[in-house]
């Protein structure tokens, strides 16, 4: 029996794996506090991909002339890739080669990927799909608090809050074991507020359910701040001693009286007042945002607006109160801390900071001036592929952008325009099918490595079984290519050795892991960063942030005034409906893994719509609908429900289709695309 963690979402639920012959069985692990032995159906069936006939077990090379695939040895595949990379660099410069990573990669892989890009390839062109996860919350957290850690407190603190406001979260379906914390809160008399255009199973748990027009969470937050201020609910002593900038934020919210909020959001003015009163009723109030509020072209401003509310109430740093973000991907937190972002170096250091460059360069054994500068964000990088000034090659690790990227048809065209596309994956995903070379890699139970969950808790996945013959880890691939490219420094394939180097590189950074070891993680059930190195013993980790100060130099938080300018694409006569997207219980992300597990239902995409809209269209449940936006068209069966707004339609994004339709307008700060709302039309 091996103790490890689930391969899916940011809860990183504890589980145990037991080998029975060639099979693996998942068992409960009650000692891990995040899930206490509970798992969702994805967790219980996580071992189902083991032994799949769709598993790739040999490098594959595609002929450009015939399109046919042929198996290759690892030496042949790596030699081919290295030769092409060196040729493209020689002909077009270092930035001709690009890397696209993933928020599901371990900390060790994310770290090594950033190092590989910058000193093996010498390229600035690296980013990852986590840019599409919680980058808006990350940007807002850095601006307001001086640090980005999704939850600044353990998830279990939710149970002790008096009021929890969930903005754009379907927690009960996207991370079911976490819903127990809401249930326990309500059992002790607490209140749950859910804000979502769809009444989901999370909304069914709400004491107050608010159903706004998609894309209007920002004006709702402005209205709440105005009501709190008008009612004298601002904690003036806290604001004066622990924050700066309130007057500007107050002024920005002053024009959002509740009747105006009602006209914009569709939420009754009386319900807006009810929410404001509920939030003023206690000092144990939490606001938790998720993708529904963040995946917008104004996602950063939206999160900042809600942070302004909790700061005005004097909540961050108090027990069982404040703001947090419910991270989505398995390593959505750690994956953005150690260097696979375009603007970042390990330890959550910024790549344009001379001191950061000097520190990391010393760990890597290179000159600081040899490190490239800031590259392009995820969608901008993909949009530049194969263009005259853009990258000519792309290596993809842990991502499937053909399904997951916004405006996916345009992204697919850019991938097809490359001189070289290399994909490392366990199966032939939709993106791998376009590649020149596909490299078969280990899956989660076949390797060890650390992850950092939504709480900032660093945990350890442990190897439970030997991978199939012919399969290698991402660390092996990077080491093999680094050797062929004659890259400086050490390139270990052992996760613990790579982690020890990560510890050194992160030392002194905001996300300081230097005091963490594999042994400590095993014995302490994970550690909350920052965990600096101490001269006189082990640092215990930092479960709760902000009790005494924030991470800005003066120790104070920042109110950031924000304004609402409307959604990026308004509805009109041709496209009269709001389209929003999201997840379903049985699937995860692009579905590359979950769609291949027999025990998970896979009924394909659907179009969720209200009975009033269905009547107007002449649509019937289960019959096909054609859904279109200015970017593309898809067909899927109708799912008629009375839990969605009549002016809104919903499509899950786990299959090719939804992201053919979504909008690629970017948030000016986080570079998050506007996934969660665009104008659409439907016909039966």
XYZ file of C-alpha atoms in Angstrom:
684
model
C 0.000 0.000 0.000
C 1.450 3.355 -1.079
C 0.122 6.664 0.242
C -0.252 9.238 -2.489
C -2.687 11.801 -3.921
C -5.355 11.992 -6.612
C -4.164 12.933 -10.142
C -6.910 15.476 -10.769
C -8.037 18.720 -9.131
C -6.413 21.165 -6.746
C -7.721 19.456 -3.615
C -5.061 16.788 -4.211
C -7.098 14.396 -2.082
C -5.139 11.808 -0.178
C -5.526 8.216 -1.358
C -3.682 4.928 -1.112
C -2.785 2.650 -3.998
C -2.458 -1.095 -3.736
C -1.024 -3.300 -6.445
C -2.985 -6.468 -7.204
C -1.238 -8.359 -9.982
C -0.915 -5.950 -12.896
C -3.784 -3.805 -11.627
C -3.926 -0.931 -9.166
C -6.710 -0.397 -6.667
C -7.561 2.894 -4.998
C -8.183 2.837 -1.252
C -9.277 5.529 1.206
C -6.696 7.468 3.171
C -8.514 8.965 6.162
C -5.431 10.611 7.680
C -5.153 13.354 5.031
C -7.112 16.340 6.381
C -8.288 17.859 3.094
C -10.603 14.973 2.167
C -10.527 12.679 5.237
C -10.715 9.570 3.046
C -13.513 10.793 0.787
C -13.039 10.812 -2.990
C -15.205 11.736 -5.946
C -15.911 9.205 -8.689
C -12.891 10.456 -10.666
C -10.632 9.747 -7.708
C -12.027 6.263 -7.087
C -11.527 5.352 -10.770
C -8.174 7.118 -11.199
C -6.281 3.858 -11.750
C -8.527 3.000 -14.699
C -6.145 4.341 -17.305
C -3.499 1.870 -16.222
C -3.222 -0.767 -18.952
C -5.447 1.114 -21.381
C -5.124 0.030 -25.014
C -4.861 3.715 -25.898
C -1.683 4.129 -23.871
C 1.323 5.149 -25.978
C 4.409 3.077 -25.150
C 6.842 4.062 -27.886
C 7.946 7.388 -29.369
C 5.975 8.070 -32.537
C 7.112 10.099 -35.549
C 4.696 11.362 -38.192
C 5.652 11.682 -41.835
C 4.742 15.123 -43.153
C 4.454 13.801 -46.689
C 2.068 10.912 -45.977
C 0.713 11.743 -42.517
C 1.514 8.196 -41.403
C 2.907 7.390 -37.963
C 5.851 5.106 -37.288
C 7.415 3.940 -34.054
C 10.919 5.168 -33.248
C 13.495 4.397 -30.582
C 14.051 6.967 -27.869
C 17.494 7.813 -29.246
C 16.051 8.319 -32.722
C 13.256 10.544 -31.438
C 15.436 12.667 -29.155
C 18.161 12.996 -31.804
C 15.557 14.156 -34.319
C 14.074 16.721 -31.924
C 17.446 18.076 -30.816
C 18.648 18.400 -34.404
C 15.515 20.306 -35.437
C 15.690 22.575 -32.377
C 19.322 23.463 -33.063
C 18.630 24.096 -36.737
C 15.703 26.405 -35.994
C 17.731 28.275 -33.396
C 20.579 28.722 -35.847
C 18.281 29.979 -38.597
C 15.839 32.116 -36.612
C 17.289 32.778 -33.148
C 16.634 31.283 -29.725
C 13.024 32.460 -29.549
C 12.181 30.313 -32.572
C 11.724 27.452 -30.092
C 8.885 27.559 -27.570
C 7.522 25.478 -24.702
C 3.947 25.125 -23.448
C 3.575 23.556 -20.009
C 0.708 22.527 -17.779
C -0.836 23.171 -14.379
C -0.936 19.432 -13.719
C 2.845 18.980 -13.863
C 4.650 18.315 -10.592
C 6.697 21.091 -9.030
C 9.843 19.293 -10.128
C 8.717 19.178 -13.769
C 7.498 22.780 -13.786
C 10.815 23.907 -12.313
C 12.895 21.846 -14.719
C 10.796 23.030 -17.672
C 11.537 26.663 -16.873
C 15.205 25.861 -16.486
C 15.233 23.864 -19.724
C 13.632 26.717 -21.681
C 15.997 29.352 -20.388
C 19.386 27.637 -20.356
C 19.038 24.629 -22.697
C 17.040 26.446 -25.388
C 17.848 30.021 -24.370
C 14.281 31.009 -25.199
C 11.926 33.477 -23.536
C 8.996 31.676 -25.168
C 7.548 29.584 -22.360
C 4.135 29.711 -20.713
C 1.528 27.202 -19.604
C -2.172 26.395 -19.501
C -2.432 27.506 -15.880
C -2.602 31.011 -17.329
C -6.201 29.973 -18.097
C -6.869 28.710 -14.572
C -6.518 31.322 -11.830
C -4.167 33.915 -13.260
C -6.721 36.671 -12.639
C -6.931 35.775 -8.948
C -3.138 35.540 -8.866
C -2.760 39.003 -10.382
C -5.313 40.451 -7.971
C -3.703 38.774 -4.963
C -0.303 40.146 -5.861
C -1.715 43.645 -6.277
C -3.825 43.631 -3.125
C -1.834 41.465 -0.706
C 1.645 41.368 -2.240
C 1.441 37.587 -2.623
C -0.466 34.946 -4.545
C -1.484 31.885 -2.569
C -4.927 30.633 -3.545
C -6.226 30.052 -0.028
C -4.339 31.918 2.699
C -5.795 29.456 5.215
C -6.518 25.698 5.373
C -9.667 24.611 3.552
C -11.113 23.266 6.804
C -11.356 26.862 8.097
C -14.448 27.158 5.893
C -16.348 25.086 8.459
C -15.791 27.712 11.166
C -16.910 30.711 9.115
C -20.319 32.253 9.744
C -20.847 33.256 6.114
C -19.161 31.912 2.974
C -19.793 33.660 -0.340
C -18.950 31.518 -3.392
C -18.555 33.602 -6.544
C -18.520 31.578 -9.760
C -17.852 28.227 -8.107
C -19.597 24.885 -8.596
C -17.571 23.303 -5.831
C -19.992 20.418 -5.253
C -19.346 19.048 -8.763
C -15.809 20.232 -9.501
C -14.311 19.164 -6.152
C -17.012 17.139 -4.364
C -15.034 16.161 -1.228
C -14.755 19.878 -0.380
C -18.533 20.240 -0.182
C -18.487 18.560 3.240
C -16.986 21.754 4.646
C -20.027 23.725 3.470
C -22.340 21.122 4.981
C -20.571 21.296 8.337
C -20.692 25.093 8.265
C -24.459 24.981 7.768
C -24.873 22.328 10.478
C -23.400 24.765 12.994
C -25.681 27.569 11.814
C -23.506 29.264 9.200
C -24.795 30.639 5.915
C -23.709 29.864 2.352
C -24.183 32.293 -0.529
C -23.740 31.084 -4.116
C -23.467 33.491 -7.061
C -23.765 31.717 -10.423
C -25.796 32.047 -13.657
C -26.708 28.361 -13.213
C -28.255 26.787 -10.154
C -25.873 23.857 -9.713
C -25.673 21.282 -6.895
C -23.559 23.917 -5.119
C -26.412 26.386 -5.473
C -28.737 23.801 -3.944
C -26.678 24.083 -0.752
C -27.095 27.868 -0.613
C -29.043 29.841 1.962
C -28.960 32.713 -0.540
C -28.657 31.977 -4.260
C -28.040 34.862 -6.672
C -28.245 34.300 -10.445
C -26.527 37.158 -12.304
C -26.158 37.784 -16.012
C -22.818 36.190 -17.004
C -19.959 38.656 -16.736
C -21.515 40.928 -14.098
C -19.854 39.753 -10.866
C -17.802 42.962 -10.873
C -20.704 45.454 -10.677
C -22.294 43.248 -8.011
C -19.159 43.568 -5.864
C -19.087 47.333 -6.450
C -22.701 47.537 -5.305
C -21.956 45.523 -2.158
C -19.033 47.809 -1.276
C -21.235 50.879 -1.776
C -23.968 49.469 0.489
C -21.456 48.540 3.199
C -19.997 52.034 3.077
C -23.417 53.718 3.102
C -24.534 51.610 6.076
C -21.461 52.478 8.139
C -20.223 48.922 7.923
C -16.620 49.760 7.044
C -14.098 48.692 9.705
C -12.448 52.098 9.848
C -9.786 51.104 12.400
C -8.678 48.100 10.306
C -8.674 50.138 7.098
C -6.602 52.880 8.715
C -4.025 50.551 10.248
C -3.765 47.678 7.774
C -4.504 49.004 4.286
C -4.098 51.965 1.939
C -6.190 53.360 -0.911
C -9.703 53.037 0.485
C -10.885 56.497 -0.505
C -10.259 55.790 -4.194
C -12.037 52.412 -3.999
C -14.967 54.012 -2.135
C -15.314 56.661 -4.836
C -15.256 54.065 -7.623
C -18.100 52.141 -5.947
C -20.208 55.162 -5.013
C -22.241 55.198 -8.236
C -23.331 51.560 -7.875
C -26.541 51.895 -5.886
C -28.556 48.687 -5.658
C -31.141 49.590 -8.290
C -28.399 50.156 -10.843
C -26.834 46.831 -9.842
C -30.216 45.192 -10.456
C -30.489 46.663 -13.965
C -27.012 45.414 -14.925
C -26.839 42.045 -13.147
C -30.483 40.972 -13.117
C -30.254 40.398 -9.337
C -33.077 42.044 -7.405
C -32.071 45.129 -5.415
C -33.566 43.494 -2.317
C -31.254 40.493 -2.783
C -28.254 42.780 -3.200
C -29.159 44.438 0.113
C -29.654 41.012 1.704
C -26.137 39.957 0.695
C -24.600 43.187 2.005
C -26.415 42.795 5.336
C -25.320 39.171 5.614
C -21.698 40.129 5.006
C -21.867 42.841 7.689
C -23.385 40.450 10.224
C -20.140 38.821 11.392
C -16.357 39.070 11.400
C -16.185 35.450 10.232
C -17.016 36.001 6.566
C -15.176 34.474 3.591
C -15.393 35.288 -0.099
C -14.135 32.494 -2.363
C -13.891 33.021 -6.114
C -13.416 30.475 -8.887
C -13.303 30.341 -12.671
C -16.835 31.675 -13.143
C -15.718 35.042 -11.781
C -12.114 34.957 -12.993
C -12.144 33.721 -16.600
C -13.053 37.111 -18.017
C -11.315 39.962 -19.765
C -11.944 41.882 -16.516
C -11.259 38.906 -14.250
C -8.495 40.648 -12.299
C -10.702 43.689 -11.699
C -13.553 41.415 -10.613
C -11.409 39.684 -7.999
C -10.008 43.020 -6.837
C -13.561 44.305 -6.385
C -14.373 41.407 -4.058
C -11.067 41.843 -2.213
C -11.995 45.494 -1.695
C -15.206 44.291 -0.037
C -13.436 41.983 2.429
C -10.782 44.600 3.189
C -13.463 47.200 3.923
C -15.037 44.739 6.354
C -11.649 44.176 8.020
C -11.553 40.449 7.301
C -8.180 39.318 5.819
C -5.898 38.078 8.561
C -8.725 37.391 11.002
C -9.483 33.770 11.961
C -11.949 32.016 9.652
C -12.358 35.050 7.413
C -11.022 36.848 4.358
C -10.612 36.142 0.664
C -9.475 32.988 -1.120
C -9.411 31.487 -4.585
C -10.470 27.914 -5.308
C -7.677 26.845 -7.644
C -8.686 24.424 -10.393
C -5.811 22.312 -11.725
C -3.971 19.732 -9.658
C -0.828 21.837 -9.378
C -2.403 25.121 -10.371
C -0.701 26.707 -7.345
C 2.788 25.180 -7.485
C 2.815 25.216 -11.272
C 2.855 29.003 -11.305
C 5.534 29.432 -8.650
C 8.695 27.921 -10.065
C 9.368 29.156 -13.559
C 7.105 27.823 -16.311
C 5.359 31.196 -16.587
C 6.638 33.681 -19.150
C 7.556 36.299 -16.543
C 8.776 34.149 -13.699
C 11.711 32.445 -12.018
C 11.590 29.883 -9.159
C 10.250 30.938 -5.769
C 7.694 33.245 -7.396
C 10.460 35.605 -8.430
C 9.995 37.957 -11.375
C 12.279 37.438 -14.344
C 12.944 41.175 -14.779
C 14.245 41.546 -11.202
C 18.082 41.742 -11.309
C 18.444 40.234 -7.828
C 16.180 37.325 -8.765
C 18.123 36.693 -11.954
C 21.413 36.732 -10.061
C 20.177 34.289 -7.418
C 18.692 31.744 -9.825
C 21.624 32.023 -12.252
C 23.984 31.161 -9.388
C 21.984 27.994 -8.659
C 22.012 27.042 -12.340
C 25.684 27.855 -12.804
C 25.201 30.420 -15.575
C 25.686 34.160 -15.947
C 22.627 36.283 -15.065
C 22.863 38.140 -18.363
C 22.537 34.857 -20.253
C 18.966 34.355 -19.017
C 16.319 35.546 -21.497
C 13.731 38.109 -20.483
C 9.953 38.011 -20.313
C 8.136 36.024 -22.984
C 4.553 35.915 -24.263
C 1.555 34.801 -22.214
C -0.187 31.528 -23.092
C -2.716 32.647 -25.698
C -0.377 35.264 -27.162
C 2.302 32.591 -27.495
C -0.054 30.178 -29.244
C -1.310 32.957 -31.527
C 2.255 33.753 -32.606
C 3.177 30.168 -33.576
C 4.323 29.772 -37.156
C 4.087 33.488 -37.926
C 6.984 35.391 -39.465
C 8.199 36.758 -36.133
C 6.880 33.962 -33.939
C 8.211 30.590 -32.756
C 8.735 27.887 -35.369
C 8.652 24.958 -32.937
C 6.648 24.083 -29.856
C 7.108 21.410 -27.219
C 3.944 20.640 -25.235
C 4.038 19.070 -21.773
C 0.877 18.317 -19.793
C -1.561 20.249 -21.964
C -4.095 19.736 -24.752
C -4.676 23.212 -26.249
C -6.632 21.944 -29.276
C -9.465 21.297 -26.804
C -8.708 23.757 -24.001
C -7.605 26.969 -25.744
C -10.096 29.749 -26.448
C -10.956 30.326 -30.101
C -9.567 26.831 -30.569
C -9.904 26.724 -34.364
C -7.477 29.632 -34.662
C -5.066 27.953 -32.234
C -5.244 24.692 -34.192
C -4.305 26.576 -37.372
C -1.267 28.025 -35.625
C -0.163 24.589 -34.397
C -0.447 23.265 -37.947
C 1.748 26.114 -39.193
C 4.756 25.049 -37.101
C 7.942 23.542 -38.488
C 8.091 21.214 -35.477
C 5.468 20.196 -32.923
C 6.481 17.810 -30.132
C 3.926 16.536 -27.609
C 4.702 14.527 -24.485
C 1.580 12.658 -23.352
C 0.273 9.320 -22.131
C -2.337 8.989 -24.901
C -2.856 10.332 -28.408
C -4.684 13.509 -27.390
C -6.207 15.862 -29.950
C -3.052 17.991 -29.777
C -0.739 14.986 -30.001
C -2.545 13.924 -33.182
C -1.187 17.071 -34.880
C 2.391 16.552 -33.717
C 5.509 15.596 -35.652
C 6.816 13.637 -32.656
C 4.857 12.190 -29.725
C 6.793 11.080 -26.649
C 5.147 8.550 -24.275
C 5.395 9.575 -20.647
C 4.737 8.173 -17.199
C 1.407 8.804 -15.500
C 0.918 9.874 -11.907
C 1.086 6.461 -10.195
C 4.301 5.571 -12.041
C 6.432 8.435 -10.702
C 7.046 10.539 -7.607
C 6.937 14.283 -7.238
C 5.519 17.141 -5.220
C 2.364 19.160 -5.845
C 1.047 22.271 -4.109
C -2.682 22.203 -3.519
C -5.201 25.037 -3.356
C -4.250 25.772 0.273
C -0.555 26.234 -0.528
C 0.093 22.836 1.070
C 3.084 21.069 -0.505
C 2.303 17.360 -0.766
C 4.075 14.298 -2.169
C 2.775 11.916 -4.794
C 4.643 8.630 -4.417
C 5.415 6.068 -7.073
C 3.249 2.972 -6.672
C 3.992 0.907 -9.773
C 6.590 0.519 -12.509
C 5.721 2.231 -15.793
C 5.272 0.161 -18.964
C 8.386 -0.624 -20.984
C 9.174 2.126 -23.443
C 7.730 4.953 -21.332
C 9.852 7.715 -19.769
C 9.203 10.657 -17.474
C 9.188 14.302 -18.514
C 12.362 14.725 -16.455
C 14.019 11.999 -18.567
C 13.012 13.807 -21.752
C 14.422 17.124 -20.584
C 17.647 15.500 -19.409
C 18.083 13.646 -22.703
C 17.526 16.769 -24.774
C 19.681 18.940 -22.499
C 22.571 16.530 -23.028
C 22.136 16.630 -26.805
C 21.859 20.421 -26.779
C 25.014 20.606 -24.623
C 23.198 22.624 -21.966
C 25.195 23.698 -18.895
C 24.452 22.456 -15.399
C 23.050 19.270 -13.882
C 19.955 17.557 -15.315
C 18.854 14.837 -12.935
C 16.025 12.435 -13.750
C 15.392 11.763 -10.033
C 12.511 13.875 -8.697
C 13.946 14.263 -5.198
C 17.262 15.505 -6.577
C 15.447 18.019 -8.770
C 13.363 19.096 -5.761
C 16.504 19.744 -3.723
C 17.699 22.074 -6.493
C 14.270 23.745 -6.567
C 14.611 24.350 -2.820
C 17.843 26.243 -3.399
C 16.407 28.228 -6.292
C 13.279 29.192 -4.315
C 15.193 30.195 -1.168
C 14.370 33.743 -0.162
C 11.503 34.060 -2.641
C 7.857 34.610 -1.753
C 7.177 30.913 -2.393
C 10.127 29.723 -0.333
C 10.366 25.916 -0.276
C 13.911 25.769 1.054
C 12.895 24.222 4.386
C 10.827 21.455 2.777
C 12.061 17.897 2.276
C 10.381 14.742 1.039
C 10.785 13.218 4.500
C 9.116 16.187 6.190
C 6.191 16.038 3.772
C 5.715 12.346 4.544
C 5.788 12.793 8.315
C 3.834 16.087 8.521
C 1.129 15.438 5.890
C 2.375 18.314 3.802
C 3.711 21.782 4.566
C 2.230 25.212 3.848
C 4.582 27.640 2.140
C 6.519 29.769 2.815
C 8.831 27.320 4.595
C 12.205 29.078 4.869
C 15.380 27.445 6.124
C 16.137 28.169 9.790
C 19.478 27.990 11.573
C 17.979 26.449 14.715
C 15.548 23.781 13.526
C 12.724 23.285 11.076
C 10.291 26.028 10.120
C 6.768 24.682 10.756
C 5.297 26.156 7.576
C 2.752 28.934 7.353
C -0.827 27.661 7.527
C -2.453 31.086 7.761
C -1.242 34.284 6.141
C -1.810 37.973 6.967
C -2.400 37.693 10.728
C 0.232 40.355 11.399
C 1.076 41.857 8.024
C 0.679 41.572 4.281
C 3.501 40.925 1.833
C 3.964 44.477 0.531
C 7.081 46.248 1.799
C 5.065 48.395 4.235
C 3.074 45.396 5.480
C -0.243 46.882 4.354
C -2.834 45.645 1.903
C -3.904 47.692 -1.110
C -7.401 48.736 -2.076
C -7.368 48.924 -5.875
C -10.165 51.025 -7.424
C -11.839 49.245 -10.343
C -14.508 50.092 -12.882
C -16.856 47.993 -14.981
C -16.872 48.541 -18.741
C -19.161 45.711 -19.786
C -18.329 42.322 -21.277
C -15.961 42.132 -24.230
C -18.662 40.903 -26.623
C -22.213 42.178 -26.136
C -25.239 40.245 -27.339
C -27.111 41.579 -30.378
C -29.832 40.576 -32.838
C -27.618 38.002 -34.573
C -26.169 36.523 -31.374
C -28.807 37.196 -28.710
C -27.727 34.765 -25.968
C -24.968 34.603 -23.382
C -22.793 31.483 -23.738
C -20.923 30.245 -20.688
C -18.827 27.093 -20.230
C -17.650 24.863 -17.414
C -17.101 21.372 -16.047
C -19.284 18.365 -15.286
C -18.906 15.916 -12.426
C -17.538 12.920 -14.335
C -14.938 14.663 -16.501
C -11.803 16.726 -15.953
C -10.222 19.515 -18.026
C -9.793 18.538 -21.714
C -10.893 14.976 -20.917
C -7.748 13.368 -22.367
C -7.607 11.019 -19.361
C -11.151 10.860 -17.996
C -12.800 10.233 -21.381
C -10.706 7.053 -21.617
C -11.771 5.576 -18.261
C -14.615 3.102 -18.748
C -16.193 3.618 -15.350
C -16.703 7.351 -15.893
C -19.819 8.377 -17.847
C -18.955 9.990 -21.172
C -22.107 11.151 -22.875
C -20.375 13.959 -24.754
C -21.078 17.650 -24.883
C -24.568 19.107 -24.546
C -26.252 22.491 -24.698
C -27.984 23.382 -21.461
C -30.891 25.818 -21.901
C -33.999 27.037 -20.090
C -37.485 25.689 -20.988
C -38.624 29.183 -22.040
C -35.779 29.400 -24.558
C -36.406 25.827 -25.731
C -40.066 26.640 -26.361
C -39.139 29.678 -28.403
C -36.658 27.650 -30.480
C -38.876 24.601 -30.879
C -36.135 22.551 -29.191
C -36.738 19.232 -27.448
C -34.653 17.511 -24.801
C -31.998 15.235 -26.306
C -32.468 16.492 -29.855
C -29.582 18.211 -31.656
C -29.019 21.953 -31.535
C -26.663 24.061 -33.624
C -24.800 26.574 -31.518
C -22.749 29.352 -33.115
C -20.679 32.396 -32.225
C -18.582 34.744 -34.339
C -15.721 32.210 -34.164
C -17.282 28.857 -34.873
C -20.175 26.394 -34.781
C -20.879 23.134 -32.974
C -23.739 20.684 -32.654
C -24.817 18.954 -29.465
C -28.031 17.615 -27.941
C -30.279 19.880 -25.923
C -30.442 19.505 -22.154
C -33.476 21.453 -20.991
C -33.357 22.539 -17.336
C -35.025 25.232 -15.258
C -31.821 25.951 -13.308
C -30.203 28.254 -15.864
C -31.114 31.809 -16.797
C -33.453 32.046 -19.831
C -30.964 34.351 -21.600
C -27.998 32.012 -21.062
C -26.778 28.704 -22.488
C -24.113 26.429 -21.040
C -21.751 23.955 -22.744
C -19.141 21.795 -20.941
C -15.602 22.158 -22.312
C -14.244 18.593 -21.945
C -14.818 17.789 -25.615
C -13.877 19.521 -28.866
C -16.583 22.067 -29.529
C -17.071 24.515 -26.679
C -13.756 26.280 -27.144
C -14.298 26.631 -30.869
C -16.841 29.210 -29.770
C -15.178 31.010 -26.863
C -13.703 34.485 -27.000
C -9.984 35.240 -26.936
C -10.113 38.813 -25.597
C -7.504 38.998 -22.812
C -7.462 40.539 -19.354
C -4.946 43.420 -19.522
C -3.227 42.331 -16.309
C -3.439 38.539 -16.077
C -3.783 37.825 -19.830
C -6.705 35.545 -19.004
C -9.047 34.973 -21.974
C -12.772 35.692 -21.729
C -13.786 32.020 -21.511
C -16.898 32.535 -19.432
C -19.100 34.746 -21.580
C -19.605 35.547 -25.245
C -22.520 36.253 -27.566
C -24.107 33.178 -29.163
C -27.033 31.976 -31.247
C -28.860 28.630 -31.129
C -31.220 26.930 -33.535
C -32.932 23.587 -33.482
